[in-house]
Every structure is written in structure tokens, then in C-alpha cells.
Amino acid sequence: MSYLSVRRKAIGRVSVPNFLSGLNCAYDQSVLNPSVAAGCYNFDFTSGALESCAGFVGTGIKAESVWIYRSNDLNKEYLMFYRDGKVFYRDGEEVELKGVRLTSPPKAINYRLYGEDVVLICSPTDNMVVWNGADDPYYVGSSPLITSMTMHYERMFVTTSNARNTLWFSDDLDPTNWNSDMTEGGFIELADERGALIKVLGFLNYVYIFRERGISRLTAYADQAEFSVSHLYVTGGRIFPESVALCGDKVIFASTDGLFVFDGVSARRILQNLDGLFVPDENSVAAYHGGKYYLALKANFADGTDNAILVYGDDGYTIMRGYDVRGFYSGGDVLYAIVGDSVCTLGGKSTLDKKWTVPFTDLGSGRRKRIKDMYIDTRTDIELTVRMDSETKHFHIRGKQTTSRIFINMTGRKFGFDISCDSPDAHISRPQLTYCFADT
């Protein structure tokens, strides 16, 4: 927000030409420019106006994890999911995958195995399950207990729950063969200050190994005798495994030190203006979808800690509040989320409460001021809350195509205000507040 110099009659204006400055939680409200929000959620401000961000809608499916199996052989695509120890798929109706019992939510990957399309279902507490979409599924009794996996030069590379300093890899062309032999599968132990192995990603023709406190890189082509490891990054903070996501030409992850972008060689911090808002931990989960990084985690909002989703892309970021997301899965055109115990998809506009908070400020002067009125453009009904020292007033503003004028008449030294609504069709722009000094 920019504000004009006080005129001879001691009348001033505080105007917000656009909302593009976004949010700043790293500094005290008293030092922020009024154009920068002290709080914001469920508004998308990347157009310069306040509009509703996207929302999640339910599918009617209860699950703890979800994935898609595609078979060109059968010309089929199944939405698969895990619930209460069982695996199901949708084929017009919900069908249980017989003969499979798992003790923790799995991840899955599609693979062309011995000439047919299969899905490999892996969990941290169970052996791998293989299914071709037609025959009975089967377990791979020799497989590790897999926490993350990636395919690289036709081998599967994995981190495990029972050998956290060891990177396991399968035979080439056969991710069901885990025999340790120079001509089959094997493992590499990494024991240094970077800590346990928590995530693997195939990226830039390497296998990147994310660890509790650093990143290593494996050069791995067909002959395992030529495998080599180099260490790229070490941090004093702790990296959270499910926050790590491959995002096109970069990897984004969260740690106790903040949010980072990794380019294959080095990592740099991003969105430091949001320091103090987000609280990443082991339950933080992320996915890359439609050119944006989605990170679900806890956040310290002004009125308490709540569930939040940071949506970050080249055009900026938005903050979604009120979704208890336990997991994501990007299935091509659809982003799936486990919200509570339900499978939801990203779509439409959010109907949740939305708020933008202008910082509580004295505009650089300790003199008493009288706020006279405010002008604002809004197409939908909104609530305006004006705070002046210890006094608060609430105003309901009806949406219309022309500018609204609200008479406020409040006096004090410091002021701030909130704009809030719950409409999915929100479009709010150009608030302008008029004030004068009360001692003139």
C-alpha cells in the first residue's frame, strides 16, 4: 500500500492499489508498510485483487493413501487406495484387492515388468506387492521395507524403515529381485554426519539421496561396480521426508531451517517473509502438481495454530487454511489429497473463510488520527473489521459493481483492518481509507 502526504487541511489517504506485496510474518506489524499483509489465508492475491483460492472437494471415498494404476495391456486406469489394512480399486464400484493385507499406508509405482504393466505397492512395514490388473497379486518376500523409491536406469532404488543408513537397489530390469550380488541387486551404506536416509529421487540423471541433515548424490549406471557417491549439502536443520518433491527442474523441501529450493548442486532458502508462520514437522506432506508445489503443514495464525497448505509456483504463492491433509498424490490432471480420512480432489473455488489483515500501524506518526471513511470495490458481500487502539468496529459491505463507501468515524493513534468473506466468487480491490489528524 502506498499512502499520500498529508495535505494542508491535515487530510491523508491510505490506499492499496493492489495486493501483490503479499504477506510478511517475519517482522513486527508496526514496521510493515500497509500494503503488506500481516495475515492472509484462503485468498489468492496473485492477480493483484483478492480472489478465492482453489478448494478441495470430496469423492466419497474413505482412505489413508491413494494412487493410480495404468495398464496399457488392459486399456484400464484404476484409482487405487488403502484403508483399514486392505487395498481397493475403483472399477465402476469399489473392489477389494483380494489376498492383500498391509499394516501401514503404502506408496505405489507403475512399472513394465516382463512384458506387462504392473503396479508395485510398497509400505514401511510390509513386503512389496505386485499386481498386473488381472491375476492374483503376490508378495515379494525378499524386498526391503520401503519408505521411498525411485526408478533409475531400470533399477529401483529405495530407502527403508529397518536399515535407515542403507540405500538398497534392485536388479536391473527387475525391481522384484533384491538378491545382493554383483550381477543382481545390492546396497550401499552411508554413515556420516548427514544422518539417516529419508527420501530418494531420480533427478538430472542421478539418484539424489535426501538425508536427515543433508543431501548426497549417487552416480549409477548399468554396472553397479561403477556406482559412486558424492556429498553435496549439509545442514544443521532437519529435513522432513514427505516435504521433498521433484518440481520440474528443481527439488523443493522443508526443514526446521525453513523452505528450500535445490537445483542439483546447492540449496537456497525461499519465502523467508513467511518465517514464523509455518511449523513443518514429520507430518508435513507435499506434492508437485500443475506447475505448483503443495505443502501441507501446521501454521501459527494470529488466532491459533491450524492446518494449512502452502501453494508455491512461478507466479507467487497462496495459503490455504482449514484442510487437514495427511497425504497427496498427483495423478496427471488431478491432484488427490487425503483430507482427514477422505479422498478429495483439487477443484473449483474455496468456500472456506478468507481473511486479509492490514498491519496495526501508526503510519510513522504517534499523533491521534480520526479515520473518516473507506472506499472499496467488491463484487461479493464482505466483512470489514477496523481496529483503532483498543476499539473495534465491524461493517458488513454488500457486493456491487460500483465502489462502496463506508463511514467509519474512529479516533486513535494506531489502526489496522481485516477484510474477510466466505464467497467462492470473491473479487476485492482498491481499498482506500481517509483520515485526518484529530489534534488539527
Short mmCIF file of C-alpha atoms in Angstrom, two decimals, residues 18 63 104 112 256 264 278 319 343 412 415:
data_model
loop_
_atom_site.label_atom_id
_atom_site.label_comp_id
_atom_site.label_asym_id
_atom_site.label_seq_id
_atom_site.Cartn_x
_atom_site.Cartn_y
_atom_site.Cartn_z
CA ASN A 18 -3.07 -3.84 -5.46
CA ALA A 63 -8.83 -43.95 2.56
CA SER A 104 0.70 -49.28 7.14
CA ARG A 112 6.70 -52.60 -17.15
CA THR A 256 13.49 -26.91 10.60
CA GLY A 264 21.03 -30.47 -8.10
CA PHE A 278 4.72 -22.28 9.17
CA ILE A 319 -2.01 -20.02 1.70
CA VAL A 343 -10.06 -38.79 -0.63
CA GLY A 412 -6.82 6.77 17.93
CA PHE A 415 -5.14 1.35 13.34
#
